[in-house]
Every structure is written in C-alpha cells, then in structure tokens.
Amino acid sequence: MREEEEPSWFARWEEQLPAPEDLTPLSQSLITPDLALAFDIPAISSPNPNPGSNPSPGSLHTHLTPSSGPHFDPSDPSAGASSGPHGSCPDEPARTLKRPRLVWTPQLHKRFVDAVAHLGIKNAVPKTIMQLMSVDGLTRENVASHLQKYRLYLKRMQGIGNGGGSSPSGNGSGPLSASDADTERLFASAPVPHHFLTGRSPPTAAPDSYMPFVPAVPTMSTLQHHHHQQMGLNHHQFYNQQRNNSLSQYNGFDHHGFLTRPMPAQPPQAISMHHHHRMVGPGMGIMPSGNGYMDHELDMGSRGAGGARRELTLFPTGDH
DNA sequence: GGACGAATAT
DNA sequence: GATATTCGTC
C-alpha cells in the first residue's frame, strides 16, 4: 500500500521547521574559515576568519563567543569585513583578525615536545619550534606562550629532582602548590626528553636522533621501522612532513571543518571520573629510567571499552 | 625592526 | 587555569 498523506501531517511538519535565523548561524559555524576563503564567502561573520586552517569557532571550547549565533565583535572596526574583503588587502585580510584561543590538545602538545626535543632546550625558541612543528595556523605567539608554561613545568620538575624530596604539589610553601591540574595531565601526556631535566642538551642538532614527529597522515612508508638511525630526517624526511598538518587536525577537526568523533556515545557521568586520585610521583611523564608513562598516543580508540583508565583529555570540544 | 622572554591581561 | 597580549630587552 502506498503512504497515505494527511493534510495535518504537512502542517505540523511545516510548523516544526526551524526558522531561517536558527539555521543560518549553525551552518556558518560549520564552515571553516579555510573553506570560506576558498569559496570567496565574504560575509562570514565568524569570529575566526583566518586564512590558515584553524579550529572552527563555536566548537573548540566552551568560552568562544557565548552569545548564540554569529555575533560579530563590534569592537573590531578595523576588520572592515562587513563590506567584504575588498578593502586594501585582498590577499590575506584575515591575517590581522583575532584568532580564537588555541587549545593545546595532547596531540598538538606531543608535536611541540618533539620539536623541542629535536632542537634542544637551548635552541628551542618559539620561531624555530613553530617552523619545525609546521602546523598550519600555528603562530609564533602560540608557541611562545606554550613554551613559557612548558619551561615552568620543566623547571618545576628539575626542582624536584635535585631539590630534595619536596613534591611539587605537596609543598605548601611557594607558588608551586598549584600543580595537579590539567597542566600536569597535558604535559604528562607527552614524554619529556631525558636531557630536558639533566640540564644538558645535544651539542649540535639532535645526535640521539630523537623520534621525530608522528606524521599526521600515515604515509605507510619508512616510518614503520624507527629502530634505525634516522638522522637523515634532518634533511628531507623531516621537512617533508610539513604538508598537511593543519591546526584543525590537531583539534579534532578534519579538513572539512567537521568534528571527527568516531564514537561520542558515552554517558557524561562516566566521563566525570577524570581524577580518582593523584598518581604516584610528581608527574607521570617524568620518571627517570624506565618511564612508566603511556607512550602510546592518547588517540581515541586506544582506550578499550571497559578499560580502567580513560584519559578524557582528548578533544576538549565538548565539556569537561 | 624582529624575536625572545617575563609579566600582565583576558 | 589556560592562552593571549603587552612590554622591556637584546
């Protein structure tokens, strides 16, 4: 039998249709600035109209324009985007606009640490780190800010090593009392190179040929066996990886700007068990000889269903 | 002037 | 608290 159509059905259906005002902001937020620029969309009133592939606004974190909808910041007349990018800089008009806050995901931080490891502490300066990371959209300021905090972290770790038993979080005297937080979790997510804490660093380049950056896209080539001395990476392979590493990828977005979440189905209450108790040691990421840190990537899917430990520090796109 | 790093602001 | 931005310096 064929479907019988009732007149009231259509009426109700039509009433339940969302208003255009409700649809517009949503669709806009799904468009990455990258795409917007590529298609020459002028009036994308998004707080993130930047050229490089940046994390899409509205889903990066919780504090991104709390106002519902594409509320454009009125305090930015210099943008002149209200009339279109036909002002005086048609090349990269979005470069001068404010970018949304960068969220350092474990993956992104991992790349950061790897870059610093290759350079050595002394040579690790924001600009160089940024270049080595080769993450599209990442600015020197982003790296500088993160590096500043990372240095404090390392300094704290060193203090523990030769300080004499004072734990970073247990010590009530001093500004060091604030430690067991997201900071520790983030920094612990990436292994800290040994020479970071010993105070010494590779004399030239990276003699120990630290394992470079895990390629954003598995090229299934020579990267399989990393047991061999891959010093050659300093030349071509190293910089060969700077192809498609966009910030979006490190923030849980694919190049289309949509969230790549394989299985978001998880009761929010189960996620809330983030910290049961503090782990042993000042930081799990820095155990001298025989590091017990989880060296596998904190990639999603790594956690088996029913696994005991679940690090929900993956993609801070939802809630925390 | 640019980059770095510490301080300060959001 | 995490990042961004400012500011003094080299």
Coordinates of C-alpha atoms (C1' of nucleotides) in Angstrom, one line a residue:
Chain A
M1 CA 0.0 0.0 0.0
R2 CA 1.1 3.4 -0.6
E3 CA 1.6 6.0 2.0
E4 CA -1.5 7.9 2.9
E5 CA -0.8 11.6 3.2
E6 CA -2.7 13.6 5.8
P7 CA -3.1 17.3 5.4
S8 CA -2.4 17.8 9.1
W9 CA 0.8 15.9 8.8
F10 CA 2.3 18.5 6.5
A11 CA 1.0 21.3 8.6
R12 CA 2.7 20.0 11.7
W13 CA 5.8 19.3 9.8
E14 CA 5.9 22.7 8.5
E15 CA 5.4 24.3 11.9
Q16 CA 8.2 22.3 13.3
L17 CA 10.6 23.6 10.8
P18 CA 13.3 25.7 12.3
A19 CA 13.3 29.3 11.4
P20 CA 16.0 30.5 9.0
E21 CA 17.5 32.5 11.7
D22 CA 18.1 29.3 13.6
L23 CA 19.7 27.6 10.6
T24 CA 22.0 30.3 9.5
P25 CA 24.3 30.6 12.5
L26 CA 24.6 26.9 12.7
S27 CA 25.6 26.4 9.1
Q28 CA 28.0 29.2 9.3
S29 CA 29.7 27.8 12.3
L30 CA 30.3 24.6 10.4
I31 CA 32.2 26.4 7.7
T32 CA 35.8 26.7 8.3
P33 CA 37.5 29.9 7.5
D34 CA 39.6 27.9 5.2
L35 CA 36.6 26.9 3.2
A36 CA 35.0 30.3 3.4
L37 CA 38.0 31.9 1.9
A38 CA 38.4 29.2 -0.7
F39 CA 34.9 29.8 -1.9
D40 CA 35.2 33.5 -1.5
I41 CA 32.5 33.8 1.0
P42 CA 32.6 37.5 2.0
A43 CA 30.1 37.9 4.8
I44 CA 31.1 35.1 7.0
S45 CA 30.5 36.7 10.3
S46 CA 32.6 34.3 12.1
P47 CA 35.0 35.2 14.9
N48 CA 37.5 33.1 13.2
P49 CA 38.1 34.3 9.7
N50 CA 41.6 33.4 9.4
P51 CA 43.5 32.1 6.4
G52 CA 45.1 29.0 7.8
S53 CA 43.0 26.1 8.8
N54 CA 42.1 27.0 12.3
P55 CA 39.9 25.3 14.7
S56 CA 36.3 26.1 13.9
P57 CA 34.7 28.5 16.3
G58 CA 31.9 27.5 18.4
S59 CA 33.1 24.0 19.0
L60 CA 36.6 24.5 20.1
H61 CA 35.9 25.1 23.7
T62 CA 33.3 26.5 25.9
H63 CA 34.3 30.1 26.0
L64 CA 34.1 31.1 22.4
T65 CA 31.5 33.8 22.0
P66 CA 29.0 32.7 24.5
S67 CA 26.4 34.5 22.5
S68 CA 24.4 32.2 20.4
G69 CA 24.9 32.8 16.8
P70 CA 27.5 34.5 14.7
H71 CA 27.8 37.5 16.9
F72 CA 30.4 39.7 15.4
D73 CA 32.5 41.6 17.7
P74 CA 31.5 45.3 17.3
S75 CA 34.8 46.4 18.9
D76 CA 36.7 45.5 15.8
P77 CA 36.0 48.1 13.1
S78 CA 39.4 47.6 11.7
A79 CA 38.3 44.4 10.2
G80 CA 36.0 46.1 7.7
A81 CA 34.7 42.7 6.9
S82 CA 31.1 44.0 7.0
S83 CA 31.6 45.2 3.5
G84 CA 33.8 42.5 2.3
P85 CA 37.5 41.9 2.0
H86 CA 37.8 44.3 -0.9
G87 CA 39.4 46.9 1.3
S88 CA 43.1 47.2 0.8
C89 CA 44.4 43.8 1.5
P90 CA 42.7 41.3 -0.7
D91 CA 45.5 38.8 -0.3
E92 CA 45.1 37.9 3.3
P93 CA 42.6 40.1 5.0
A94 CA 42.0 37.6 7.8
R95 CA 45.5 37.6 8.9
T96 CA 45.1 40.7 11.0
L97 CA 41.9 39.5 12.6
K98 CA 41.9 37.9 16.0
R99 CA 42.1 34.2 16.2
P100 CA 40.2 32.1 18.6
R101 CA 42.0 30.7 21.5
L102 CA 44.2 27.8 20.7
V103 CA 43.6 24.6 22.6
W104 CA 46.7 22.6 23.1
T105 CA 45.5 19.0 22.7
P106 CA 47.7 16.2 23.7
Q107 CA 48.4 15.6 20.0
L108 CA 49.4 19.1 19.4
H109 CA 51.5 19.2 22.6
K110 CA 53.2 16.0 21.5
R111 CA 54.3 17.6 18.4
F112 CA 55.5 20.6 20.4
V113 CA 57.6 18.4 22.7
D114 CA 59.0 16.5 19.8
A115 CA 60.1 19.7 18.2
V116 CA 61.7 20.9 21.3
A117 CA 63.4 17.6 21.7
H118 CA 64.9 17.9 18.3
L119 CA 66.2 21.3 18.8
G120 CA 67.4 21.0 22.4
I121 CA 66.4 23.4 25.1
K122 CA 68.9 26.0 24.2
N123 CA 67.9 26.1 20.6
A124 CA 64.3 25.8 21.2
V125 CA 62.9 29.2 20.6
P126 CA 59.3 29.9 19.6
K127 CA 60.0 30.7 16.0
T128 CA 62.1 27.6 15.4
I129 CA 59.7 25.4 17.2
M130 CA 56.9 26.8 15.2
Q131 CA 58.7 26.1 12.0
L132 CA 59.6 22.6 13.0
M133 CA 56.1 21.8 14.1
S134 CA 54.9 23.0 10.8
V135 CA 51.3 23.2 11.8
D136 CA 49.3 25.4 9.6
G137 CA 47.7 28.1 11.5
L138 CA 50.0 27.9 14.5
T139 CA 51.6 31.3 15.3
R140 CA 54.8 32.1 17.0
E141 CA 52.9 33.7 19.8
N142 CA 51.0 30.5 20.3
V143 CA 54.2 28.6 20.7
A144 CA 55.8 31.3 22.8
S145 CA 53.0 31.2 25.3
H146 CA 53.0 27.5 25.5
L147 CA 56.8 27.4 25.7
Q148 CA 56.7 29.7 28.6
K149 CA 54.4 27.4 30.5
Y150 CA 56.3 24.4 29.5
R151 CA 59.5 25.8 30.8
L152 CA 57.9 26.4 34.1
Y153 CA 56.8 22.8 34.1
L154 CA 60.3 21.6 33.4
K155 CA 61.8 23.9 36.0
R156 CA 59.4 22.5 38.5
M157 CA 60.4 19.0 37.5
Q158 CA 64.1 19.8 37.9
G159 CA 63.5 21.3 41.3
I160 CA 62.1 18.0 42.4
G161 CA 65.0 16.0 41.1
N162 CA 67.7 17.8 43.0
G163 CA 65.7 19.8 45.3
G164 CA 65.4 17.1 47.9
G165 CA 62.2 15.3 48.3
S166 CA 59.8 18.2 48.0
S167 CA 57.0 17.3 45.9
P168 CA 55.7 19.9 43.5
S169 CA 52.1 19.7 44.7
G170 CA 52.8 18.7 48.2
N171 CA 55.0 21.6 49.0
G172 CA 52.8 24.1 50.7
S173 CA 55.5 26.8 50.7
G174 CA 55.8 28.6 47.5
P175 CA 53.8 29.2 44.3
L176 CA 54.4 25.6 43.4
S177 CA 51.3 24.4 45.2
A178 CA 49.2 24.6 42.1
S179 CA 50.2 21.6 40.1
D180 CA 47.9 18.6 40.0
A181 CA 45.7 20.1 37.4
D182 CA 45.1 19.9 33.7
T183 CA 48.6 21.2 33.2
E184 CA 50.1 18.1 34.6
R185 CA 47.8 15.9 32.6
L186 CA 48.7 17.7 29.4
F187 CA 52.4 17.7 30.0
A188 CA 52.3 14.2 31.2
S189 CA 50.7 13.2 28.0
A190 CA 53.9 13.6 26.2
P191 CA 57.2 12.1 27.2
V192 CA 59.7 14.6 28.5
P193 CA 63.1 14.0 26.9
H194 CA 65.7 13.0 29.3
H195 CA 68.2 15.8 28.7
F196 CA 65.5 18.2 29.5
L197 CA 65.8 17.6 33.1
T198 CA 69.5 16.9 33.3
G199 CA 70.1 20.4 32.2
R200 CA 72.2 19.4 29.3
S201 CA 71.2 19.2 25.7
P202 CA 72.5 17.8 22.5
P203 CA 75.5 19.9 21.3
T204 CA 74.6 20.1 17.7
A205 CA 71.3 19.2 16.1
A206 CA 70.0 16.1 17.7
P207 CA 72.6 13.4 17.9
D208 CA 70.3 11.0 19.7
S209 CA 68.1 11.4 16.7
Y210 CA 65.0 11.7 18.7
M211 CA 62.0 10.2 17.2
P212 CA 60.6 13.0 15.1
F213 CA 57.0 13.9 14.8
V214 CA 54.4 11.3 14.2
P215 CA 53.2 12.1 10.8
A216 CA 49.7 13.5 10.7
V217 CA 48.9 11.2 7.8
P218 CA 50.3 7.7 7.9
T219 CA 52.4 7.6 4.9
M220 CA 53.0 3.9 5.4
S221 CA 56.5 4.2 4.2
T222 CA 59.7 4.1 6.0
L223 CA 58.3 5.4 9.2
Q224 CA 57.3 1.9 10.2
H225 CA 60.7 0.9 11.5
H226 CA 62.1 3.6 13.7
H227 CA 64.8 1.4 15.1
H228 CA 67.2 2.5 12.6
Q229 CA 69.2 5.7 12.9
Q230 CA 67.0 8.2 11.1
M231 CA 69.3 11.1 11.3
G232 CA 68.5 11.7 7.7
L233 CA 65.3 13.1 8.8
N234 CA 67.1 16.3 9.4
H235 CA 67.1 16.9 5.7
H236 CA 64.2 15.8 3.7
Q237 CA 62.1 13.5 5.5
F238 CA 61.9 15.9 8.4
Y239 CA 60.6 18.8 6.4
N240 CA 58.8 16.5 4.1
Q241 CA 56.2 16.1 6.8
Q242 CA 55.2 19.7 6.7
R243 CA 52.5 19.1 4.2
N244 CA 49.0 18.8 5.5
N245 CA 49.4 19.5 9.2
S246 CA 46.7 21.9 9.9
L247 CA 45.7 23.1 13.3
S248 CA 42.3 21.7 12.7
Q249 CA 43.6 18.2 12.6
Y250 CA 45.1 18.6 16.0
N251 CA 42.0 19.8 17.4
G252 CA 39.7 17.1 16.3
F253 CA 38.7 18.5 13.0
D254 CA 39.2 17.1 9.6
H255 CA 39.9 19.3 6.7
H256 CA 36.2 19.8 6.2
G257 CA 35.9 21.5 9.4
F258 CA 33.6 19.0 11.0
L259 CA 34.3 17.3 14.2
T260 CA 35.8 13.9 13.8
R261 CA 34.4 11.9 16.6
P262 CA 34.2 8.2 16.0
M263 CA 32.1 7.3 19.0
P264 CA 30.8 10.1 21.1
A265 CA 28.3 7.9 22.7
Q266 CA 29.3 8.0 26.3
P267 CA 27.3 8.8 29.3
P268 CA 28.5 12.1 30.6
Q269 CA 28.6 10.8 34.1
A270 CA 31.1 8.1 33.2
I271 CA 33.3 10.8 31.8
S272 CA 33.2 12.7 35.0
M273 CA 35.6 10.4 36.7
H274 CA 38.6 12.2 35.5
H275 CA 40.7 12.2 38.6
H276 CA 40.2 9.4 41.0
H277 CA 43.3 10.0 42.9
R278 CA 46.6 11.6 42.2
M279 CA 49.0 9.3 40.5
V280 CA 52.2 8.3 42.2
G281 CA 55.1 10.6 41.7
P282 CA 55.2 14.2 40.9
G283 CA 54.3 13.7 37.3
M284 CA 53.8 10.5 35.4
G285 CA 55.5 12.0 32.4
I286 CA 58.9 12.2 34.0
M287 CA 60.1 9.0 35.5
P288 CA 63.9 8.6 35.4
S289 CA 64.9 5.3 33.9
G290 CA 62.1 3.2 32.9
N291 CA 59.4 5.7 32.3
G292 CA 56.1 4.5 33.1
Y293 CA 54.2 7.0 31.1
M294 CA 51.9 5.8 28.5
D295 CA 54.0 6.2 25.4
H296 CA 51.2 5.3 23.1
E297 CA 49.3 8.2 21.8
L298 CA 46.3 9.2 23.6
D299 CA 44.4 8.6 20.5
M300 CA 40.8 7.8 20.7
G301 CA 40.1 4.2 20.3
S302 CA 43.2 3.4 22.3
R303 CA 41.0 3.0 25.2
G304 CA 39.2 -0.2 25.1
A305 CA 35.7 -0.3 26.3
G306 CA 35.8 -1.2 29.9
G307 CA 39.3 -0.1 30.2
A308 CA 40.3 1.0 33.7
R309 CA 41.9 4.2 32.8
R310 CA 40.4 6.7 30.5
E311 CA 42.0 10.0 29.8
L312 CA 39.4 12.3 28.7
T313 CA 41.9 14.9 27.8
L314 CA 41.5 14.1 24.2
F315 CA 39.5 16.7 22.5
P316 CA 38.2 19.5 24.6
T317 CA 35.4 20.2 22.2
G318 CA 32.5 19.2 24.3
D319 CA 32.5 19.6 28.1
H320 CA 34.9 18.9 30.8
Chain B
dG1 C1' 62.8 46.1 13.4
dG2 C1' 62.3 41.3 14.8
dA3 C1' 62.5 37.8 18.2
dC4 C1' 62.7 36.3 23.0
dG5 C1' 61.1 36.0 27.4
dA6 C1' 58.9 37.6 31.5
dA7 C1' 54.9 40.0 33.1
dT8 C1' 50.5 41.0 32.7
dA9 C1' 45.8 40.8 30.8
dT10 C1' 41.6 38.3 29.2
Chain C
dG1 C1' 43.7 28.0 34.9
dA2 C1' 44.8 28.3 30.0
dT3 C1' 46.1 31.4 26.4
dA4 C1' 46.8 36.0 24.6
dT5 C1' 48.8 40.1 24.7
dT6 C1' 51.9 43.6 26.3
dC7 C1' 56.3 45.3 27.3
dG8 C1' 61.2 45.7 28.1
dT9 C1' 65.4 43.9 26.2
dC10 C1' 68.9 42.3 23.1

